[in-house]
Amino acid sequence: MFFSRPATMAAALVLAGCASLPRERGYAETSALVAQRIGVAPDSASWATPDQPEIPTEPLSAERAIALAYVYNPRVRETYARLGLGRAELEDARRIANPTFEFARQRAGDGEHPKITRSLSIGFTDLLLLPARKRFAQTELVRLQDEVAAELLALSVEVESAWYSAVSARQVADMREMVATAAESSAELAQRFFDAGNINRLQLELERAAAVQARIAATRAIAESLKTRSELAALVGLAAEASWTLDRQLPAPPATVVAAADLTPRALEQRLDLRAAQHAVAQREDVLGVARRWRWLGTVEVGYEQERQGHEGVSQGPTLSLALPIFNQGQGATAKARAELIQARAELDAMLLRVQNEALLGVQKLNVAREVAEQYRTALVPSREAIVARTQEHVNFMLVGVFELLLAKREEYDAYQEYLEAVRDYWVARAELRGIVGGALPEDGMDLTPTIGVEAIAPQASAPAMDHSGHGDTIDPQAGHGTSAEDPHAGHAPKAPQQSPAKAATKDTQGEHSHLEHGDER
Amino acid sequence: MKMTRRHWVQLMGAGAIAPLGVGAARALAQDHSKHAMPAEPPARPSKEGHDGRYTPVRTLNGWTLPYRMVDGVKEYHLVAEEVVHEFAPGCVAKCWGYNGTTPGPTIEAVEGDRLRIYVTNRLPEHTNIHWHGILLPSGMDGVGGVTQRNIQPGETYAYEFTLKQSGTHKYHPHADEMVQMAMGMMGMLIIHPKDGEPERIDRDYAVLLHNWALHPGTYRPDPSVMQDFDLWTFNSKVFPAIEPMVAATGDRVRVRVANLSMWNHPIHMHGVQFLVTGSDGGRWPKSLWRPEVTEIVGVGQTRDMEFVAVPGDWAFHCHMSHHTMNAMGHEIPNTMGVDQKGVEEEIRKILPGYMAMGKDGMAEHQDHTDSGHMRGPENTLPMMMGKGPFGNIEMGGMFTLIKVRDGLPADDYRDPGWFNHPPGTQPKRVSSDPNFGNPVRRGLPADASPKFETKPVDHSKMKHS
């Protein structure tokens, strides 16, 4: 028997410990981390044929965009590849170095039998350090999982922000189109006034210039819409020119105000980069401990050697080689581990501070954006609507001219555009806050109402141009005063009742009551 | 006749009840269909307020202030205060006036009377009263700071003087005058001659002209405006809320017109040549009376116009055409002749309430506003109003009618309705063909030239003869 029993047993033990890592190890954990936080997660199984993204037929929602990005965006695979590195390290760490077999055939002189030496040795240091090394690699993989998941979440924030930007840019472009149309009507009307000899060239040119400017703004808005769409496409991994569509309207911001006090603990608990940093600290502590414990340990090798020369017989026995810790007692390794621990702790502290400050700022940004959007929705847009309605009344009584009415309408559109932008700012801030908190926000998933739609301020004219003859016979209630006063927000999406504050405010300003009943001051 | 306190109280009672009956009768008689007359104290012959020596003045839509005799002095009591005033149904404002109205009640007295007029200030700021054109001691003239301390809120001052003249006069504040007059503080003071009129007067009307910057949609006059006024009023009312002047055929009628507005008003009367018989300089000698059909009543002036009534419905109005309109914009783009076909539809896509107007004139406007489908700003009257038996009257502001009928009783001031024209006294349609009669025309009709445009002219070469 060539190998002794103990050697065989040791080899069997080592081999048994070296079964491969499960295929999902690392990936599944990362996906779970992401899914826990935002409900969707990359599925590495779906990357088998990622080259031909399926063109979505439904209008793309923000959630769907994130889900698609997790399939099609190459960055996801690139990020996941880092998990592969961690897995590889773990694979290595779980194994000790291979045993060394040595063979020597030495001849002493003529006629002498050659001396044949065979030895099998194995590094014992490896074996001693194996549990620690394995632990390090496992911790590193967990840290990598957190880090990769954090990056995937960051991607979801980018996708979501891009989605809001693209949808709002599209809405804004629709709006600019209407402004341009209004301005062109105004210019066309000015042309008629000019043709009739009633305004001069100066007034005509002023109107024309305004119309051209509005048209340029509309064209620019289309360009912006295309650009944001293309940015979204790049993040999702779709071709920009393909035929997919987006939701047409952003949801209105929810009514609740987010409190920073609720979010900071949530951020500290959820944020994955924070967890990764905590893992790093733990890992460094472990490393330092191991370095200290084994600082006397040099290279240790145990082996078995057999020597035979001629027929004189065989000499054999175990061998031990040991590095003596005379010159180096592991000082460098310990110092390095300590420095790295200090570094990791400092990074963790910095991150803790940053997360808390970011959470506070993010909440403030969100609430300010919400406040601004609400001001637009409940105050400025209704006020602009009311101004148009009141101006229409002034036009009716020949108190002001039609150009002022058209200008008022354009200002209403402008206010509406700014409202859309404010809503976009809110959602982008919200997406960013989700990134800061590292996952879901308190009211995520609640039902949301859409923003005031374009149709609210651009009612479809149903009545044909009025026949002015035969007055007094019939009074068309829709005509004349119907303008936007009747129900400016009719035609809203089904959930529209929530929009009625705007409408109520409009009604309010119409006030049928006599102001004289209201005491002294008007 | 001496009035006791008891009489005075009775008269006040009668004054309060009388309007209901008169108002109801008028509502039946007059069909301003869409623009119902207001049910408020109407003008009425103030028999109660006079001492029997003269034909009492009828202040259109207004009233005469009762007095009482105290030791041979006629005592009146004016209260300066904020009032809610209706210019016509659909347009009210917080104004300032006297004893609840603007203009304040007309004060009537007789040459030689001694008047004691209490003035109580219930305004938020001081005031006083200037007796415009009255010959009196300097200290009674009512010029704040000059002849008296101003009357502070809550205070009552007594003015006392003897009337040495007769004629048509006014009263108004001479304190913060720009504001107080713009807010409506004014009234008429009529002094009848003690020896009677040279020509007996059957009906005597008083009209006080004023202008108001009651901007569309607002409820209080703006005192800072100097020229662009919104409302032009007879006795603080606009047509069609101004009562008609009613007379019997053959009555000698006098219309006393006073102007406390900031414009001169050419007051024009249809149907007669009236005689201008006086001013705030008093009654003119007969030799100075002159016939007119339009008389400019300048700012601060008064004019008496007398005529013998001729049957019919006759317009009586300021001849400044913007003054027979209610509020309108003066800087709106001119829509005359502007063809909006096609564009109108485009605009209606974004402004469904928009309606192209004014291409062929503004007459269509009254149809739109009357029918209600073109609502205007709140508290704002349409530019033109009024319905007559033959269609829209298209007036506002300083316009009313003199309605003369045969055989009206002397004290009947009720609106007699529309005039029944005798046969053959109205124009009739003879053709609907625009080429009818082939009349002589000169120049180039506008519709025959497609587009006219002037060429630059070198004015330096133009010869002047």
PDB file of C-alpha atoms in Angstrom, chain A residues 178 181-182 184-186 188-189 192-199 201 388 390 392-406 409 412-413 457-466 468 471-472 474-476 478-484 509-516 519-522, chain B residues 34 82-85 92-94 216-220 230 326-358 361-362 364-365 367-383 450-453:
ATOM      1  CA  MET A 178     -52.077  73.895 -28.074  1.00  0.00           C
ATOM      2  CA  THR A 181     -52.385  76.670 -32.117  1.00  0.00           C
ATOM      3  CA  ALA A 182     -53.904  79.387 -29.969  1.00  0.00           C
ATOM      4  CA  GLU A 184     -51.655  80.943 -34.600  1.00  0.00           C
ATOM      5  CA  SER A 185     -55.378  81.536 -34.312  1.00  0.00           C
ATOM      6  CA  SER A 186     -54.557  84.870 -32.770  1.00  0.00           C
ATOM      7  CA  GLU A 188     -54.769  84.552 -38.184  1.00  0.00           C
ATOM      8  CA  LEU A 189     -57.352  86.738 -36.516  1.00  0.00           C
ATOM      9  CA  ARG A 192     -58.277  89.373 -40.670  1.00  0.00           C
ATOM     10  CA  PHE A 193     -58.300  92.576 -38.641  1.00  0.00           C
ATOM     11  CA  PHE A 194     -55.488  93.857 -40.800  1.00  0.00           C
ATOM     12  CA  ASP A 195     -57.243  92.873 -44.006  1.00  0.00           C
ATOM     13  CA  ALA A 196     -60.294  94.755 -42.831  1.00  0.00           C
ATOM     14  CA  GLY A 197     -58.129  97.828 -42.322  1.00  0.00           C
ATOM     15  CA  ASN A 198     -58.614  97.858 -38.570  1.00  0.00           C
ATOM     16  CA  ILE A 199     -55.146  97.250 -37.163  1.00  0.00           C
ATOM     17  CA  ARG A 201     -48.785  96.428 -39.614  1.00  0.00           C
ATOM     18  CA  VAL A 388     -60.231  82.876 -18.998  1.00  0.00           C
ATOM     19  CA  ARG A 390     -63.978  86.088 -16.638  1.00  0.00           C
ATOM     20  CA  GLN A 392     -64.676  85.726 -21.841  1.00  0.00           C
ATOM     21  CA  GLU A 393     -67.379  87.623 -19.965  1.00  0.00           C
ATOM     22  CA  HIS A 394     -65.515  90.843 -20.567  1.00  0.00           C
ATOM     23  CA  VAL A 395     -65.269  89.993 -24.236  1.00  0.00           C
ATOM     24  CA  ASN A 396     -68.974  89.220 -24.276  1.00  0.00           C
ATOM     25  CA  PHE A 397     -69.730  92.705 -23.030  1.00  0.00           C
ATOM     26  CA  MET A 398     -67.189  94.317 -25.345  1.00  0.00           C
ATOM     27  CA  LEU A 399     -65.056  95.412 -22.447  1.00  0.00           C
ATOM     28  CA  VAL A 400     -61.891  93.793 -23.754  1.00  0.00           C
ATOM     29  CA  GLY A 401     -60.920  92.370 -27.110  1.00  0.00           C
ATOM     30  CA  VAL A 402     -60.449  88.849 -28.362  1.00  0.00           C
ATOM     31  CA  PHE A 403     -56.659  89.103 -28.348  1.00  0.00           C
ATOM     32  CA  GLU A 404     -56.692  89.497 -24.590  1.00  0.00           C
ATOM     33  CA  LEU A 405     -58.918  86.450 -24.359  1.00  0.00           C
ATOM     34  CA  LEU A 406     -56.520  84.388 -26.428  1.00  0.00           C
ATOM     35  CA  LYS A 409     -55.958  81.174 -22.688  1.00  0.00           C
ATOM     36  CA  GLU A 412     -53.751  79.126 -18.768  1.00  0.00           C
ATOM     37  CA  TYR A 413     -51.869  76.639 -20.911  1.00  0.00           C
ATOM     38  CA  ILE A 457     -58.373  72.980 -20.244  1.00  0.00           C
ATOM     39  CA  ALA A 458     -58.936  72.236 -23.877  1.00  0.00           C
ATOM     40  CA  PRO A 459     -62.555  71.155 -23.963  1.00  0.00           C
ATOM     41  CA  GLN A 460     -63.568  69.618 -27.206  1.00  0.00           C
ATOM     42  CA  ALA A 461     -65.768  72.154 -28.868  1.00  0.00           C
ATOM     43  CA  SER A 462     -68.912  70.319 -29.719  1.00  0.00           C
ATOM     44  CA  ALA A 463     -71.147  73.231 -30.604  1.00  0.00           C
ATOM     45  CA  PRO A 464     -70.771  74.354 -34.183  1.00  0.00           C
ATOM     46  CA  ALA A 465     -70.116  78.008 -34.833  1.00  0.00           C
ATOM     47  CA  MET A 466     -73.157  79.773 -33.620  1.00  0.00           C
ATOM     48  CA  HIS A 468     -76.418  84.402 -34.848  1.00  0.00           C
ATOM     49  CA  HIS A 471     -81.923  85.092 -31.292  1.00  0.00           C
ATOM     50  CA  GLY A 472     -84.250  84.735 -28.420  1.00  0.00           C
ATOM     51  CA  THR A 474     -83.489  79.104 -28.154  1.00  0.00           C
ATOM     52  CA  ILE A 475     -80.777  79.596 -25.701  1.00  0.00           C
ATOM     53  CA  ASP A 476     -78.049  77.069 -25.912  1.00  0.00           C
ATOM     54  CA  GLN A 478     -73.622  75.102 -23.654  1.00  0.00           C
ATOM     55  CA  ALA A 479     -72.807  78.072 -25.759  1.00  0.00           C
ATOM     56  CA  GLY A 480     -71.608  81.339 -24.468  1.00  0.00           C
ATOM     57  CA  HIS A 481     -71.014  80.846 -20.884  1.00  0.00           C
ATOM     58  CA  GLY A 482     -70.345  77.182 -21.021  1.00  0.00           C
ATOM     59  CA  THR A 483     -66.698  77.834 -21.717  1.00  0.00           C
ATOM     60  CA  SER A 484     -64.713  76.217 -19.059  1.00  0.00           C
ATOM     61  CA  THR A 509     -64.459  82.608  -7.802  1.00  0.00           C
ATOM     62  CA  GLN A 510     -67.561  82.932  -9.901  1.00  0.00           C
ATOM     63  CA  GLY A 511     -69.440  83.903  -6.777  1.00  0.00           C
ATOM     64  CA  GLU A 512     -73.036  84.629  -7.571  1.00  0.00           C
ATOM     65  CA  HIS A 513     -73.527  86.236  -4.213  1.00  0.00           C
ATOM     66  CA  SER A 514     -73.765  89.916  -3.790  1.00  0.00           C
ATOM     67  CA  HIS A 515     -70.621  91.357  -2.414  1.00  0.00           C
ATOM     68  CA  LEU A 516     -72.636  93.935  -0.639  1.00  0.00           C
ATOM     69  CA  GLY A 519     -69.902  93.552   5.194  1.00  0.00           C
ATOM     70  CA  ASP A 520     -67.788  96.465   4.442  1.00  0.00           C
ATOM     71  CA  GLU A 521     -64.666  95.472   2.716  1.00  0.00           C
ATOM     72  CA  ARG A 522     -64.394  94.147  -0.749  1.00  0.00           C
TER      73      ARG A 522
ATOM     74  CA  LYS B  34     -86.215  91.910 -19.765  1.00  0.00           C
ATOM     75  CA  GLU B  82     -73.034 105.322   2.706  1.00  0.00           C
ATOM     76  CA  VAL B  83     -75.874 103.877   0.648  1.00  0.00           C
ATOM     77  CA  VAL B  84     -76.514 100.835  -1.460  1.00  0.00           C
ATOM     78  CA  HIS B  85     -77.511 102.189  -4.809  1.00  0.00           C
ATOM     79  CA  VAL B  92     -75.632  97.844  -7.527  1.00  0.00           C
ATOM     80  CA  ALA B  93     -72.848  99.588  -5.683  1.00  0.00           C
ATOM     81  CA  LYS B  94     -71.862 100.997  -2.366  1.00  0.00           C
ATOM     82  CA  PRO B 216     -67.172  96.107 -14.658  1.00  0.00           C
ATOM     83  CA  GLY B 217     -67.453  93.480 -11.976  1.00  0.00           C
ATOM     84  CA  THR B 218     -66.874  95.864  -9.079  1.00  0.00           C
ATOM     85  CA  TYR B 219     -69.191  97.147  -6.392  1.00  0.00           C
ATOM     86  CA  ARG B 220     -67.803 100.530  -5.482  1.00  0.00           C
ATOM     87  CA  ASP B 230     -68.301 103.516 -17.010  1.00  0.00           C
ATOM     88  CA  ASN B 326     -73.349 101.498 -20.419  1.00  0.00           C
ATOM     89  CA  ALA B 327     -69.896 100.215 -19.610  1.00  0.00           C
ATOM     90  CA  MET B 328     -67.810  99.237 -22.595  1.00  0.00           C
ATOM     91  CA  GLY B 329     -64.118  98.957 -23.393  1.00  0.00           C
ATOM     92  CA  HIS B 330     -62.590 101.866 -25.211  1.00  0.00           C
ATOM     93  CA  GLU B 331     -59.464 100.125 -26.343  1.00  0.00           C
ATOM     94  CA  ILE B 332     -60.880  96.972 -27.813  1.00  0.00           C
ATOM     95  CA  PRO B 333     -59.743  96.054 -31.307  1.00  0.00           C
ATOM     96  CA  ASN B 334     -62.139  97.355 -33.907  1.00  0.00           C
ATOM     97  CA  THR B 335     -64.158  94.432 -35.206  1.00  0.00           C
ATOM     98  CA  MET B 336     -66.010  96.365 -37.907  1.00  0.00           C
ATOM     99  CA  GLY B 337     -65.779  94.566 -41.219  1.00  0.00           C
ATOM    100  CA  VAL B 338     -63.553  91.794 -39.850  1.00  0.00           C
ATOM    101  CA  ASP B 339     -64.454  88.485 -41.439  1.00  0.00           C
ATOM    102  CA  GLN B 340     -63.747  85.828 -38.820  1.00  0.00           C
ATOM    103  CA  LYS B 341     -65.108  82.860 -40.734  1.00  0.00           C
ATOM    104  CA  GLY B 342     -62.930  79.808 -40.247  1.00  0.00           C
ATOM    105  CA  VAL B 343     -60.832  81.417 -37.537  1.00  0.00           C
ATOM    106  CA  GLU B 344     -63.818  81.614 -35.260  1.00  0.00           C
ATOM    107  CA  GLU B 345     -64.213  77.846 -35.449  1.00  0.00           C
ATOM    108  CA  GLU B 346     -60.518  77.399 -34.658  1.00  0.00           C
ATOM    109  CA  ILE B 347     -60.771  79.655 -31.640  1.00  0.00           C
ATOM    110  CA  ARG B 348     -63.892  77.915 -30.466  1.00  0.00           C
ATOM    111  CA  LYS B 349     -61.914  74.694 -30.293  1.00  0.00           C
ATOM    112  CA  ILE B 350     -59.991  76.157 -27.409  1.00  0.00           C
ATOM    113  CA  LEU B 351     -62.567  78.706 -26.253  1.00  0.00           C
ATOM    114  CA  PRO B 352     -66.005  77.241 -26.843  1.00  0.00           C
ATOM    115  CA  GLY B 353     -67.659  80.377 -25.525  1.00  0.00           C
ATOM    116  CA  TYR B 354     -66.052  82.604 -28.099  1.00  0.00           C
ATOM    117  CA  MET B 355     -68.274  84.280 -30.593  1.00  0.00           C
ATOM    118  CA  ALA B 356     -67.177  86.562 -33.374  1.00  0.00           C
ATOM    119  CA  MET B 357     -69.004  89.833 -33.058  1.00  0.00           C
ATOM    120  CA  GLY B 358     -69.122  93.287 -34.441  1.00  0.00           C
ATOM    121  CA  GLY B 361     -71.785  96.830 -36.410  1.00  0.00           C
ATOM    122  CA  MET B 362     -72.633  96.344 -32.793  1.00  0.00           C
ATOM    123  CA  GLU B 364     -76.390  92.485 -32.742  1.00  0.00           C
ATOM    124  CA  HIS B 365     -74.811  92.863 -29.351  1.00  0.00           C
ATOM    125  CA  ASP B 367     -79.604  90.495 -28.958  1.00  0.00           C
ATOM    126  CA  HIS B 368     -76.752  88.440 -27.564  1.00  0.00           C
ATOM    127  CA  THR B 369     -76.812  90.024 -24.145  1.00  0.00           C
ATOM    128  CA  ASP B 370     -80.592  90.161 -23.868  1.00  0.00           C
ATOM    129  CA  SER B 371     -80.950  86.502 -24.727  1.00  0.00           C
ATOM    130  CA  GLY B 372     -78.564  85.680 -21.913  1.00  0.00           C
ATOM    131  CA  HIS B 373     -76.245  83.381 -23.783  1.00  0.00           C
ATOM    132  CA  MET B 374     -73.487  85.923 -23.611  1.00  0.00           C
ATOM    133  CA  ARG B 375     -73.130  86.579 -19.960  1.00  0.00           C
ATOM    134  CA  GLY B 376     -71.018  89.491 -18.885  1.00  0.00           C
ATOM    135  CA  PRO B 377     -69.072  90.169 -15.738  1.00  0.00           C
ATOM    136  CA  GLU B 378     -71.090  90.199 -12.559  1.00  0.00           C
ATOM    137  CA  ASN B 379     -72.753  93.441 -11.517  1.00  0.00           C
ATOM    138  CA  THR B 380     -72.279  94.813 -14.991  1.00  0.00           C
ATOM    139  CA  LEU B 381     -74.950  96.094 -17.309  1.00  0.00           C
ATOM    140  CA  PRO B 382     -74.839  95.326 -20.993  1.00  0.00           C
ATOM    141  CA  MET B 383     -73.601  98.106 -23.198  1.00  0.00           C
ATOM    142  CA  PRO B 450     -61.384  94.869 -53.210  1.00  0.00           C
ATOM    143  CA  LYS B 451     -58.678  96.351 -51.034  1.00  0.00           C
ATOM    144  CA  PHE B 452     -57.638  99.892 -50.656  1.00  0.00           C
ATOM    145  CA  GLU B 453     -54.202 100.983 -49.688  1.00  0.00           C
TER     146      GLU B 453
END
